[in-house]
């Protein structure tokens, strides 16, 4: 059922890096909820796996002195959703990963695996894009920090090198403090469904809660990789928070995304969904930021 030739349990991040470097055919595996399914389907026949499962170096959630939130790549979706540190600050991400698969999948699947899989349907991706997350990878030449906007190299591809390990997701205080955020996932079913389209909106309002100071809008399954809508975001800054802006946002994002036709949904249907869930996510994000939208 699982055609794998070798399986190695790394004892540390350094050990995993060495094992990957020594074997050009090796693949890292964490929770295994993606890799094992792909292996069972025959996509990685005869694979060599290097397991990161259970490494304490990758399992911490912490806040640094400057307010940066650091999520170890080995943290499961359930751990993120239930984190008393993360929920008050980045509940949008906690909410997003709580929509991944089943409870069993959320108890095993990791944020690192979700990001490294590189697919545009990853439920964590739009929220991480809207939060300007920075990904910390470690390789034989040390650590490097990669803004998530530079992470995706194409469908199912990332800039992670073969002998590098994603160690953490970092979110700076300036990207969550004072913001309200909301993620909406559209799927054919309410549970255990791969996203047909996902939208994350993160908004900061003025002191009087009447105008937009900062806005981030990110989509999954609206392009070959997760994408932001920078023109729409810039258009909204300084605008009054009202229904006129809501309607304009929905129309504007359509000029910045390029969903595809697939058996799950047509391009035309995805465009219609995108317009509506962007508006709904914005309304809820404004409410979480302490504002109200007036007609």
PDB file of C-alpha atoms in Angstrom:
ATOM      1  CA  UNK A   1       0.000   0.000   0.000  1.00  0.00           C
ATOM      2  CA  UNK A   2       2.809   2.423   0.914  1.00  0.00           C
ATOM      3  CA  UNK A   3       5.684   1.976  -1.520  1.00  0.00           C
ATOM      4  CA  UNK A   4       8.615   3.373   0.458  1.00  0.00           C
ATOM      5  CA  UNK A   5      12.163   2.080   0.274  1.00  0.00           C
ATOM      6  CA  UNK A   6      13.682   3.807   3.308  1.00  0.00           C
ATOM      7  CA  UNK A   7      12.408   5.518   6.438  1.00  0.00           C
ATOM      8  CA  UNK A   8      14.725   7.407   8.775  1.00  0.00           C
ATOM      9  CA  UNK A   9      13.664   9.028  12.058  1.00  0.00           C
ATOM     10  CA  UNK A  10      15.752  12.150  12.592  1.00  0.00           C
ATOM     11  CA  UNK A  11      16.849  12.854  16.158  1.00  0.00           C
ATOM     12  CA  UNK A  12      17.251  16.623  15.633  1.00  0.00           C
ATOM     13  CA  UNK A  13      16.918  19.298  12.974  1.00  0.00           C
ATOM     14  CA  UNK A  14      20.654  19.077  12.307  1.00  0.00           C
ATOM     15  CA  UNK A  15      20.347  15.312  11.914  1.00  0.00           C
ATOM     16  CA  UNK A  16      17.462  15.746   9.458  1.00  0.00           C
ATOM     17  CA  UNK A  17      19.456  18.262   7.402  1.00  0.00           C
ATOM     18  CA  UNK A  18      22.385  15.848   7.236  1.00  0.00           C
ATOM     19  CA  UNK A  19      20.134  12.956   6.202  1.00  0.00           C
ATOM     20  CA  UNK A  20      18.501  15.008   3.458  1.00  0.00           C
ATOM     21  CA  UNK A  21      21.877  16.232   2.229  1.00  0.00           C
ATOM     22  CA  UNK A  22      23.249  12.714   2.074  1.00  0.00           C
ATOM     23  CA  UNK A  23      20.381  11.352  -0.010  1.00  0.00           C
ATOM     24  CA  UNK A  24      19.181  13.239  -3.114  1.00  0.00           C
ATOM     25  CA  UNK A  25      16.073  11.022  -3.167  1.00  0.00           C
ATOM     26  CA  UNK A  26      15.058  11.730   0.426  1.00  0.00           C
ATOM     27  CA  UNK A  27      11.869  13.596   1.365  1.00  0.00           C
ATOM     28  CA  UNK A  28      11.009  15.146   4.734  1.00  0.00           C
ATOM     29  CA  UNK A  29       7.839  13.998   6.432  1.00  0.00           C
ATOM     30  CA  UNK A  30       6.198  15.453   9.541  1.00  0.00           C
ATOM     31  CA  UNK A  31       2.567  14.557  10.296  1.00  0.00           C
ATOM     32  CA  UNK A  32       2.381  12.568   7.070  1.00  0.00           C
ATOM     33  CA  UNK A  33      -1.178  13.572   6.220  1.00  0.00           C
ATOM     34  CA  UNK A  34      -0.128  14.728   2.748  1.00  0.00           C
ATOM     35  CA  UNK A  35       2.981  12.674   1.977  1.00  0.00           C
ATOM     36  CA  UNK A  36       1.530   9.298   2.991  1.00  0.00           C
ATOM     37  CA  UNK A  37      -1.604   9.839   0.922  1.00  0.00           C
ATOM     38  CA  UNK A  38       0.513  10.805  -2.069  1.00  0.00           C
ATOM     39  CA  UNK A  39       2.704   7.731  -1.489  1.00  0.00           C
ATOM     40  CA  UNK A  40      -0.332   5.455  -1.331  1.00  0.00           C
ATOM     41  CA  UNK A  41      -1.487   6.939  -4.641  1.00  0.00           C
ATOM     42  CA  UNK A  42       1.855   5.980  -6.192  1.00  0.00           C
ATOM     43  CA  UNK A  43       3.197   9.519  -6.622  1.00  0.00           C
ATOM     44  CA  UNK A  44       6.346   8.789  -4.615  1.00  0.00           C
ATOM     45  CA  UNK A  45       6.998   5.161  -5.456  1.00  0.00           C
ATOM     46  CA  UNK A  46      10.092   3.802  -3.722  1.00  0.00           C
ATOM     47  CA  UNK A  47      10.535   7.003  -1.726  1.00  0.00           C
ATOM     48  CA  UNK A  48      13.106   7.644   0.979  1.00  0.00           C
ATOM     49  CA  UNK A  49      11.557   9.450   3.946  1.00  0.00           C
ATOM     50  CA  UNK A  50      13.258  11.496   6.654  1.00  0.00           C
ATOM     51  CA  UNK A  51      10.873  11.919   9.560  1.00  0.00           C
ATOM     52  CA  UNK A  52      10.711  15.160  11.555  1.00  0.00           C
ATOM     53  CA  UNK A  53       7.896  13.815  13.697  1.00  0.00           C
ATOM     54  CA  UNK A  54       8.185  14.507  17.407  1.00  0.00           C
ATOM     55  CA  UNK A  55      11.218  16.811  17.274  1.00  0.00           C
ATOM     56  CA  UNK A  56      10.960  19.136  20.276  1.00  0.00           C
ATOM     57  CA  UNK A  57      12.855  21.847  18.374  1.00  0.00           C
ATOM     58  CA  UNK A  58       9.897  22.195  16.016  1.00  0.00           C
ATOM     59  CA  UNK A  59       6.998  21.937  18.450  1.00  0.00           C
ATOM     60  CA  UNK A  60       7.050  25.213  20.425  1.00  0.00           C
ATOM     61  CA  UNK A  61       4.717  28.202  20.190  1.00  0.00           C
ATOM     62  CA  UNK A  62       6.224  31.288  21.778  1.00  0.00           C
ATOM     63  CA  UNK A  63       6.310  35.080  21.807  1.00  0.00           C
ATOM     64  CA  UNK A  64       9.650  36.864  21.520  1.00  0.00           C
ATOM     65  CA  UNK A  65      10.530  40.049  23.400  1.00  0.00           C
ATOM     66  CA  UNK A  66       9.583  42.272  20.464  1.00  0.00           C
ATOM     67  CA  UNK A  67       6.160  40.650  20.206  1.00  0.00           C
ATOM     68  CA  UNK A  68       6.960  38.363  17.282  1.00  0.00           C
ATOM     69  CA  UNK A  69       4.871  35.190  17.410  1.00  0.00           C
ATOM     70  CA  UNK A  70       6.846  32.076  16.547  1.00  0.00           C
ATOM     71  CA  UNK A  71       5.076  28.854  15.587  1.00  0.00           C
ATOM     72  CA  UNK A  72       7.239  25.765  15.307  1.00  0.00           C
ATOM     73  CA  UNK A  73       6.784  24.011  11.983  1.00  0.00           C
ATOM     74  CA  UNK A  74       5.992  20.764  13.771  1.00  0.00           C
ATOM     75  CA  UNK A  75       2.983  22.237  15.588  1.00  0.00           C
ATOM     76  CA  UNK A  76      -0.250  20.519  14.651  1.00  0.00           C
ATOM     77  CA  UNK A  77      -3.339  22.344  13.471  1.00  0.00           C
ATOM     78  CA  UNK A  78      -5.104  21.436  16.719  1.00  0.00           C
ATOM     79  CA  UNK A  79      -2.277  22.884  18.795  1.00  0.00           C
ATOM     80  CA  UNK A  80      -2.476  26.137  16.849  1.00  0.00           C
ATOM     81  CA  UNK A  81      -6.262  26.366  17.080  1.00  0.00           C
ATOM     82  CA  UNK A  82      -6.202  25.785  20.846  1.00  0.00           C
ATOM     83  CA  UNK A  83      -3.165  27.937  21.652  1.00  0.00           C
ATOM     84  CA  UNK A  84      -3.972  30.485  24.389  1.00  0.00           C
ATOM     85  CA  UNK A  85      -1.100  32.611  23.064  1.00  0.00           C
ATOM     86  CA  UNK A  86      -2.169  32.701  19.423  1.00  0.00           C
ATOM     87  CA  UNK A  87      -5.937  32.969  19.674  1.00  0.00           C
ATOM     88  CA  UNK A  88      -6.081  36.521  21.103  1.00  0.00           C
ATOM     89  CA  UNK A  89      -3.660  37.828  18.457  1.00  0.00           C
ATOM     90  CA  UNK A  90      -4.112  35.819  15.244  1.00  0.00           C
ATOM     91  CA  UNK A  91      -7.448  34.092  15.618  1.00  0.00           C
ATOM     92  CA  UNK A  92      -7.866  34.256  11.834  1.00  0.00           C
ATOM     93  CA  UNK A  93      -5.104  31.650  11.432  1.00  0.00           C
ATOM     94  CA  UNK A  94      -6.435  29.565  14.318  1.00  0.00           C
ATOM     95  CA  UNK A  95      -9.838  29.586  12.655  1.00  0.00           C
ATOM     96  CA  UNK A  96      -8.400  28.738   9.237  1.00  0.00           C
ATOM     97  CA  UNK A  97      -6.435  25.655  10.311  1.00  0.00           C
ATOM     98  CA  UNK A  98      -9.451  24.416  12.261  1.00  0.00           C
ATOM     99  CA  UNK A  99     -11.127  23.894   8.876  1.00  0.00           C
ATOM    100  CA  UNK A 100      -8.496  21.446   7.633  1.00  0.00           C
ATOM    101  CA  UNK A 101      -9.814  17.925   7.121  1.00  0.00           C
ATOM    102  CA  UNK A 102     -11.148  15.930  10.053  1.00  0.00           C
ATOM    103  CA  UNK A 103     -10.244  16.115  13.770  1.00  0.00           C
ATOM    104  CA  UNK A 104      -7.860  13.211  13.222  1.00  0.00           C
ATOM    105  CA  UNK A 105      -6.102  15.082  10.411  1.00  0.00           C
ATOM    106  CA  UNK A 106      -5.889  18.251  12.519  1.00  0.00           C
ATOM    107  CA  UNK A 107      -4.348  16.267  15.352  1.00  0.00           C
ATOM    108  CA  UNK A 108      -1.609  14.937  13.046  1.00  0.00           C
ATOM    109  CA  UNK A 109      -1.138  17.490  10.262  1.00  0.00           C
ATOM    110  CA  UNK A 110       1.402  20.260  10.849  1.00  0.00           C
ATOM    111  CA  UNK A 111       1.630  23.881   9.801  1.00  0.00           C
ATOM    112  CA  UNK A 112       5.051  23.169   8.312  1.00  0.00           C
ATOM    113  CA  UNK A 113       3.765  20.366   6.135  1.00  0.00           C
ATOM    114  CA  UNK A 114       0.847  22.494   4.975  1.00  0.00           C
ATOM    115  CA  UNK A 115       3.190  25.288   3.910  1.00  0.00           C
ATOM    116  CA  UNK A 116       5.887  23.052   2.403  1.00  0.00           C
ATOM    117  CA  UNK A 117       3.350  21.160   0.317  1.00  0.00           C
ATOM    118  CA  UNK A 118       3.150  24.347  -1.731  1.00  0.00           C
ATOM    119  CA  UNK A 119      -0.431  23.888  -2.906  1.00  0.00           C
ATOM    120  CA  UNK A 120      -2.725  26.847  -3.427  1.00  0.00           C
ATOM    121  CA  UNK A 121      -5.576  25.079  -1.589  1.00  0.00           C
ATOM    122  CA  UNK A 122      -3.730  24.960   1.753  1.00  0.00           C
ATOM    123  CA  UNK A 123      -6.089  26.470   4.316  1.00  0.00           C
ATOM    124  CA  UNK A 124      -3.265  28.126   6.258  1.00  0.00           C
ATOM    125  CA  UNK A 125      -1.835  29.926   3.224  1.00  0.00           C
ATOM    126  CA  UNK A 126      -4.240  32.881   2.757  1.00  0.00           C
ATOM    127  CA  UNK A 127      -4.097  33.795   6.454  1.00  0.00           C
ATOM    128  CA  UNK A 128      -0.305  33.560   6.526  1.00  0.00           C
ATOM    129  CA  UNK A 129      -0.156  35.734   3.401  1.00  0.00           C
ATOM    130  CA  UNK A 130      -2.428  38.341   5.014  1.00  0.00           C
ATOM    131  CA  UNK A 131      -0.295  38.251   8.174  1.00  0.00           C
ATOM    132  CA  UNK A 132       2.937  38.834   6.207  1.00  0.00           C
ATOM    133  CA  UNK A 133       4.376  35.692   7.775  1.00  0.00           C
ATOM    134  CA  UNK A 134       8.094  35.014   7.478  1.00  0.00           C
ATOM    135  CA  UNK A 135       9.298  31.438   7.123  1.00  0.00           C
ATOM    136  CA  UNK A 136      12.454  30.333   8.895  1.00  0.00           C
ATOM    137  CA  UNK A 137      14.388  27.544   7.193  1.00  0.00           C
ATOM    138  CA  UNK A 138      17.592  25.885   8.278  1.00  0.00           C
ATOM    139  CA  UNK A 139      20.115  24.138   6.084  1.00  0.00           C
ATOM    140  CA  UNK A 140      23.779  23.181   6.030  1.00  0.00           C
ATOM    141  CA  UNK A 141      24.734  26.842   5.582  1.00  0.00           C
ATOM    142  CA  UNK A 142      22.643  28.068   8.510  1.00  0.00           C
ATOM    143  CA  UNK A 143      19.275  29.792   8.757  1.00  0.00           C
ATOM    144  CA  UNK A 144      17.514  32.089   6.338  1.00  0.00           C
ATOM    145  CA  UNK A 145      14.264  34.047   6.610  1.00  0.00           C
ATOM    146  CA  UNK A 146      11.880  34.014   3.650  1.00  0.00           C
ATOM    147  CA  UNK A 147       8.808  36.290   3.423  1.00  0.00           C
ATOM    148  CA  UNK A 148       5.832  34.125   2.524  1.00  0.00           C
ATOM    149  CA  UNK A 149       5.247  36.257  -0.561  1.00  0.00           C
ATOM    150  CA  UNK A 150       8.544  34.882  -1.894  1.00  0.00           C
ATOM    151  CA  UNK A 151       7.975  31.296  -0.777  1.00  0.00           C
ATOM    152  CA  UNK A 152       5.839  29.869  -3.582  1.00  0.00           C
ATOM    153  CA  UNK A 153       7.675  29.061  -6.795  1.00  0.00           C
ATOM    154  CA  UNK A 154       4.726  27.599  -8.711  1.00  0.00           C
ATOM    155  CA  UNK A 155       1.938  25.059  -8.252  1.00  0.00           C
ATOM    156  CA  UNK A 156       3.085  22.654  -5.556  1.00  0.00           C
ATOM    157  CA  UNK A 157       6.560  24.190  -5.515  1.00  0.00           C
ATOM    158  CA  UNK A 158       8.443  26.305  -2.988  1.00  0.00           C
ATOM    159  CA  UNK A 159      11.905  27.849  -2.749  1.00  0.00           C
ATOM    160  CA  UNK A 160      12.958  25.465   0.032  1.00  0.00           C
ATOM    161  CA  UNK A 161      16.143  23.699  -0.981  1.00  0.00           C
ATOM    162  CA  UNK A 162      16.349  19.913  -0.835  1.00  0.00           C
ATOM    163  CA  UNK A 163      18.597  19.889   2.238  1.00  0.00           C
ATOM    164  CA  UNK A 164      16.692  22.580   4.133  1.00  0.00           C
ATOM    165  CA  UNK A 165      14.096  22.149   6.866  1.00  0.00           C
ATOM    166  CA  UNK A 166      11.332  24.645   7.597  1.00  0.00           C
ATOM    167  CA  UNK A 167      11.730  25.269  11.321  1.00  0.00           C
ATOM    168  CA  UNK A 168       9.247  28.030  12.168  1.00  0.00           C
ATOM    169  CA  UNK A 169       6.601  30.468  11.013  1.00  0.00           C
ATOM    170  CA  UNK A 170       7.197  33.992  12.314  1.00  0.00           C
ATOM    171  CA  UNK A 171       4.588  36.766  12.554  1.00  0.00           C
ATOM    172  CA  UNK A 172       5.771  40.208  13.648  1.00  0.00           C
ATOM    173  CA  UNK A 173       3.734  42.291  16.099  1.00  0.00           C
ATOM    174  CA  UNK A 174       3.223  45.016  13.480  1.00  0.00           C
ATOM    175  CA  UNK A 175       1.316  42.512  11.338  1.00  0.00           C
ATOM    176  CA  UNK A 176      -1.273  41.546  13.932  1.00  0.00           C
ATOM    177  CA  UNK A 177      -1.516  44.253  16.601  1.00  0.00           C
ATOM    178  CA  UNK A 178      -4.586  46.437  16.074  1.00  0.00           C
ATOM    179  CA  UNK A 179      -5.900  44.287  13.222  1.00  0.00           C
ATOM    180  CA  UNK A 180      -9.100  42.325  12.901  1.00  0.00           C
ATOM    181  CA  UNK A 181      -9.040  39.332  10.596  1.00  0.00           C
ATOM    182  CA  UNK A 182     -11.329  36.686   9.179  1.00  0.00           C
ATOM    183  CA  UNK A 183     -10.937  33.655   6.885  1.00  0.00           C
ATOM    184  CA  UNK A 184     -13.694  32.100   4.809  1.00  0.00           C
ATOM    185  CA  UNK A 185     -13.367  28.746   3.096  1.00  0.00           C
ATOM    186  CA  UNK A 186     -15.781  27.657   0.409  1.00  0.00           C
ATOM    187  CA  UNK A 187     -16.150  23.945  -0.219  1.00  0.00           C
ATOM    188  CA  UNK A 188     -18.811  21.607  -1.509  1.00  0.00           C
ATOM    189  CA  UNK A 189     -19.231  20.169   1.969  1.00  0.00           C
ATOM    190  CA  UNK A 190     -19.054  21.747   5.403  1.00  0.00           C
ATOM    191  CA  UNK A 191     -16.353  19.374   6.647  1.00  0.00           C
ATOM    192  CA  UNK A 192     -13.449  17.261   5.353  1.00  0.00           C
ATOM    193  CA  UNK A 193     -13.344  19.144   2.064  1.00  0.00           C
ATOM    194  CA  UNK A 194     -10.426  20.576   0.109  1.00  0.00           C
ATOM    195  CA  UNK A 195     -10.954  24.280  -0.426  1.00  0.00           C
ATOM    196  CA  UNK A 196     -12.680  25.307  -3.644  1.00  0.00           C
ATOM    197  CA  UNK A 197     -11.719  28.884  -2.773  1.00  0.00           C
ATOM    198  CA  UNK A 198     -10.430  30.575   0.367  1.00  0.00           C
ATOM    199  CA  UNK A 199     -10.165  34.251   1.330  1.00  0.00           C
ATOM    200  CA  UNK A 200      -8.445  35.906   4.287  1.00  0.00           C
ATOM    201  CA  UNK A 201      -8.941  39.571   5.125  1.00  0.00           C
ATOM    202  CA  UNK A 202      -6.920  41.475   7.718  1.00  0.00           C
ATOM    203  CA  UNK A 203      -7.877  45.085   8.433  1.00  0.00           C
ATOM    204  CA  UNK A 204      -6.697  47.872  10.732  1.00  0.00           C
ATOM    205  CA  UNK A 205      -9.031  50.815  11.308  1.00  0.00           C
ATOM    206  CA  UNK A 206      -8.414  54.406  12.333  1.00  0.00           C
ATOM    207  CA  UNK A 207      -8.759  55.415  15.980  1.00  0.00           C
ATOM    208  CA  UNK A 208     -12.391  56.409  15.436  1.00  0.00           C
ATOM    209  CA  UNK A 209     -13.014  53.093  13.599  1.00  0.00           C
ATOM    210  CA  UNK A 210     -14.424  54.868  10.564  1.00  0.00           C
ATOM    211  CA  UNK A 211     -11.682  54.551   7.962  1.00  0.00           C
ATOM    212  CA  UNK A 212      -9.263  51.905   6.737  1.00  0.00           C
ATOM    213  CA  UNK A 213      -5.639  52.354   7.829  1.00  0.00           C
ATOM    214  CA  UNK A 214      -4.303  49.069   6.457  1.00  0.00           C
ATOM    215  CA  UNK A 215      -5.841  46.200   4.541  1.00  0.00           C
ATOM    216  CA  UNK A 216      -4.603  42.806   3.413  1.00  0.00           C
ATOM    217  CA  UNK A 217      -6.634  40.486   1.181  1.00  0.00           C
ATOM    218  CA  UNK A 218      -5.319  37.042   0.266  1.00  0.00           C
ATOM    219  CA  UNK A 219      -6.812  34.164  -1.686  1.00  0.00           C
ATOM    220  CA  UNK A 220      -6.179  30.475  -2.075  1.00  0.00           C
ATOM    221  CA  UNK A 221      -7.217  28.541  -5.205  1.00  0.00           C
ATOM    222  CA  UNK A 222      -7.585  31.842  -7.043  1.00  0.00           C
ATOM    223  CA  UNK A 223      -4.276  31.486  -8.909  1.00  0.00           C
ATOM    224  CA  UNK A 224      -1.574  28.824  -9.308  1.00  0.00           C
ATOM    225  CA  UNK A 225      -0.219  29.902  -5.905  1.00  0.00           C
ATOM    226  CA  UNK A 226      -1.760  31.747  -2.936  1.00  0.00           C
ATOM    227  CA  UNK A 227      -1.991  35.444  -3.818  1.00  0.00           C
ATOM    228  CA  UNK A 228      -2.495  38.900  -2.320  1.00  0.00           C
ATOM    229  CA  UNK A 229      -4.489  41.696  -3.963  1.00  0.00           C
ATOM    230  CA  UNK A 230      -2.174  44.718  -3.583  1.00  0.00           C
ATOM    231  CA  UNK A 231      -4.057  47.094  -5.890  1.00  0.00           C
ATOM    232  CA  UNK A 232      -7.324  46.513  -4.067  1.00  0.00           C
ATOM    233  CA  UNK A 233      -5.603  46.870  -0.710  1.00  0.00           C
ATOM    234  CA  UNK A 234      -4.050  50.201  -1.694  1.00  0.00           C
ATOM    235  CA  UNK A 235      -7.343  51.474  -3.079  1.00  0.00           C
ATOM    236  CA  UNK A 236      -9.059  50.945   0.274  1.00  0.00           C
ATOM    237  CA  UNK A 237      -6.538  52.762   2.487  1.00  0.00           C
ATOM    238  CA  UNK A 238      -8.013  56.006   3.797  1.00  0.00           C
ATOM    239  CA  UNK A 239     -11.511  55.106   2.633  1.00  0.00           C
ATOM    240  CA  UNK A 240     -14.602  55.291   4.812  1.00  0.00           C
ATOM    241  CA  UNK A 241     -15.809  51.911   6.001  1.00  0.00           C
ATOM    242  CA  UNK A 242     -19.223  51.642   4.360  1.00  0.00           C
ATOM    243  CA  UNK A 243     -21.226  49.477   1.993  1.00  0.00           C
ATOM    244  CA  UNK A 244     -19.932  51.383  -1.025  1.00  0.00           C
ATOM    245  CA  UNK A 245     -16.406  50.267  -0.158  1.00  0.00           C
ATOM    246  CA  UNK A 246     -17.571  46.703   0.472  1.00  0.00           C
ATOM    247  CA  UNK A 247     -19.078  46.490  -3.010  1.00  0.00           C
ATOM    248  CA  UNK A 248     -16.011  48.043  -4.609  1.00  0.00           C
ATOM    249  CA  UNK A 249     -13.692  45.581  -2.889  1.00  0.00           C
ATOM    250  CA  UNK A 250     -15.628  42.646  -4.281  1.00  0.00           C
ATOM    251  CA  UNK A 251     -15.362  43.965  -7.815  1.00  0.00           C
ATOM    252  CA  UNK A 252     -11.747  45.039  -7.515  1.00  0.00           C
ATOM    253  CA  UNK A 253     -10.334  41.677  -6.400  1.00  0.00           C
ATOM    254  CA  UNK A 254     -11.648  40.109  -9.596  1.00  0.00           C
ATOM    255  CA  UNK A 255      -9.027  42.069 -11.538  1.00  0.00           C
ATOM    256  CA  UNK A 256      -6.198  40.572  -9.451  1.00  0.00           C
ATOM    257  CA  UNK A 257      -7.010  36.867  -9.328  1.00  0.00           C
ATOM    258  CA  UNK A 258      -7.002  34.198 -12.011  1.00  0.00           C
ATOM    259  CA  UNK A 259      -8.728  31.014 -10.854  1.00  0.00           C
ATOM    260  CA  UNK A 260      -8.841  27.981 -13.107  1.00  0.00           C
ATOM    261  CA  UNK A 261     -11.495  25.635 -14.355  1.00  0.00           C
ATOM    262  CA  UNK A 262     -11.444  22.254 -12.615  1.00  0.00           C
ATOM    263  CA  UNK A 263     -13.789  19.426 -11.776  1.00  0.00           C
ATOM    264  CA  UNK A 264     -14.429  21.119  -8.421  1.00  0.00           C
ATOM    265  CA  UNK A 265     -15.620  24.404  -9.892  1.00  0.00           C
ATOM    266  CA  UNK A 266     -15.451  26.463 -13.054  1.00  0.00           C
ATOM    267  CA  UNK A 267     -13.426  29.645 -13.290  1.00  0.00           C
ATOM    268  CA  UNK A 268     -16.633  31.669 -13.626  1.00  0.00           C
ATOM    269  CA  UNK A 269     -18.063  30.125 -10.460  1.00  0.00           C
ATOM    270  CA  UNK A 270     -14.853  30.750  -8.517  1.00  0.00           C
ATOM    271  CA  UNK A 271     -14.893  34.401  -9.601  1.00  0.00           C
ATOM    272  CA  UNK A 272     -18.444  34.764  -8.352  1.00  0.00           C
ATOM    273  CA  UNK A 273     -17.510  33.131  -5.041  1.00  0.00           C
ATOM    274  CA  UNK A 274     -14.413  35.312  -4.700  1.00  0.00           C
ATOM    275  CA  UNK A 275     -16.415  38.518  -4.999  1.00  0.00           C
ATOM    276  CA  UNK A 276     -18.871  37.444  -2.321  1.00  0.00           C
ATOM    277  CA  UNK A 277     -16.554  35.841   0.250  1.00  0.00           C
ATOM    278  CA  UNK A 278     -14.177  38.802   0.037  1.00  0.00           C
ATOM    279  CA  UNK A 279     -17.048  41.100   0.961  1.00  0.00           C
ATOM    280  CA  UNK A 280     -18.203  38.818   3.775  1.00  0.00           C
ATOM    281  CA  UNK A 281     -14.685  38.368   5.154  1.00  0.00           C
ATOM    282  CA  UNK A 282     -14.127  42.127   5.083  1.00  0.00           C
ATOM    283  CA  UNK A 283     -17.353  42.808   6.958  1.00  0.00           C
ATOM    284  CA  UNK A 284     -16.422  40.323   9.676  1.00  0.00           C
ATOM    285  CA  UNK A 285     -12.822  41.564   9.863  1.00  0.00           C
ATOM    286  CA  UNK A 286     -14.096  45.102  10.392  1.00  0.00           C
ATOM    287  CA  UNK A 287     -16.322  43.860  13.225  1.00  0.00           C
ATOM    288  CA  UNK A 288     -13.363  42.083  14.834  1.00  0.00           C
ATOM    289  CA  UNK A 289     -11.357  45.303  14.503  1.00  0.00           C
ATOM    290  CA  UNK A 290     -14.058  47.122  16.484  1.00  0.00           C
ATOM    291  CA  UNK A 291     -15.790  48.884  13.608  1.00  0.00           C
ATOM    292  CA  UNK A 292     -19.213  48.944  11.991  1.00  0.00           C
ATOM    293  CA  UNK A 293     -20.200  49.142   8.372  1.00  0.00           C
ATOM    294  CA  UNK A 294     -22.916  51.657   7.591  1.00  0.00           C
ATOM    295  CA  UNK A 295     -24.978  51.941   4.444  1.00  0.00           C
TER     296      UNK A 295
END
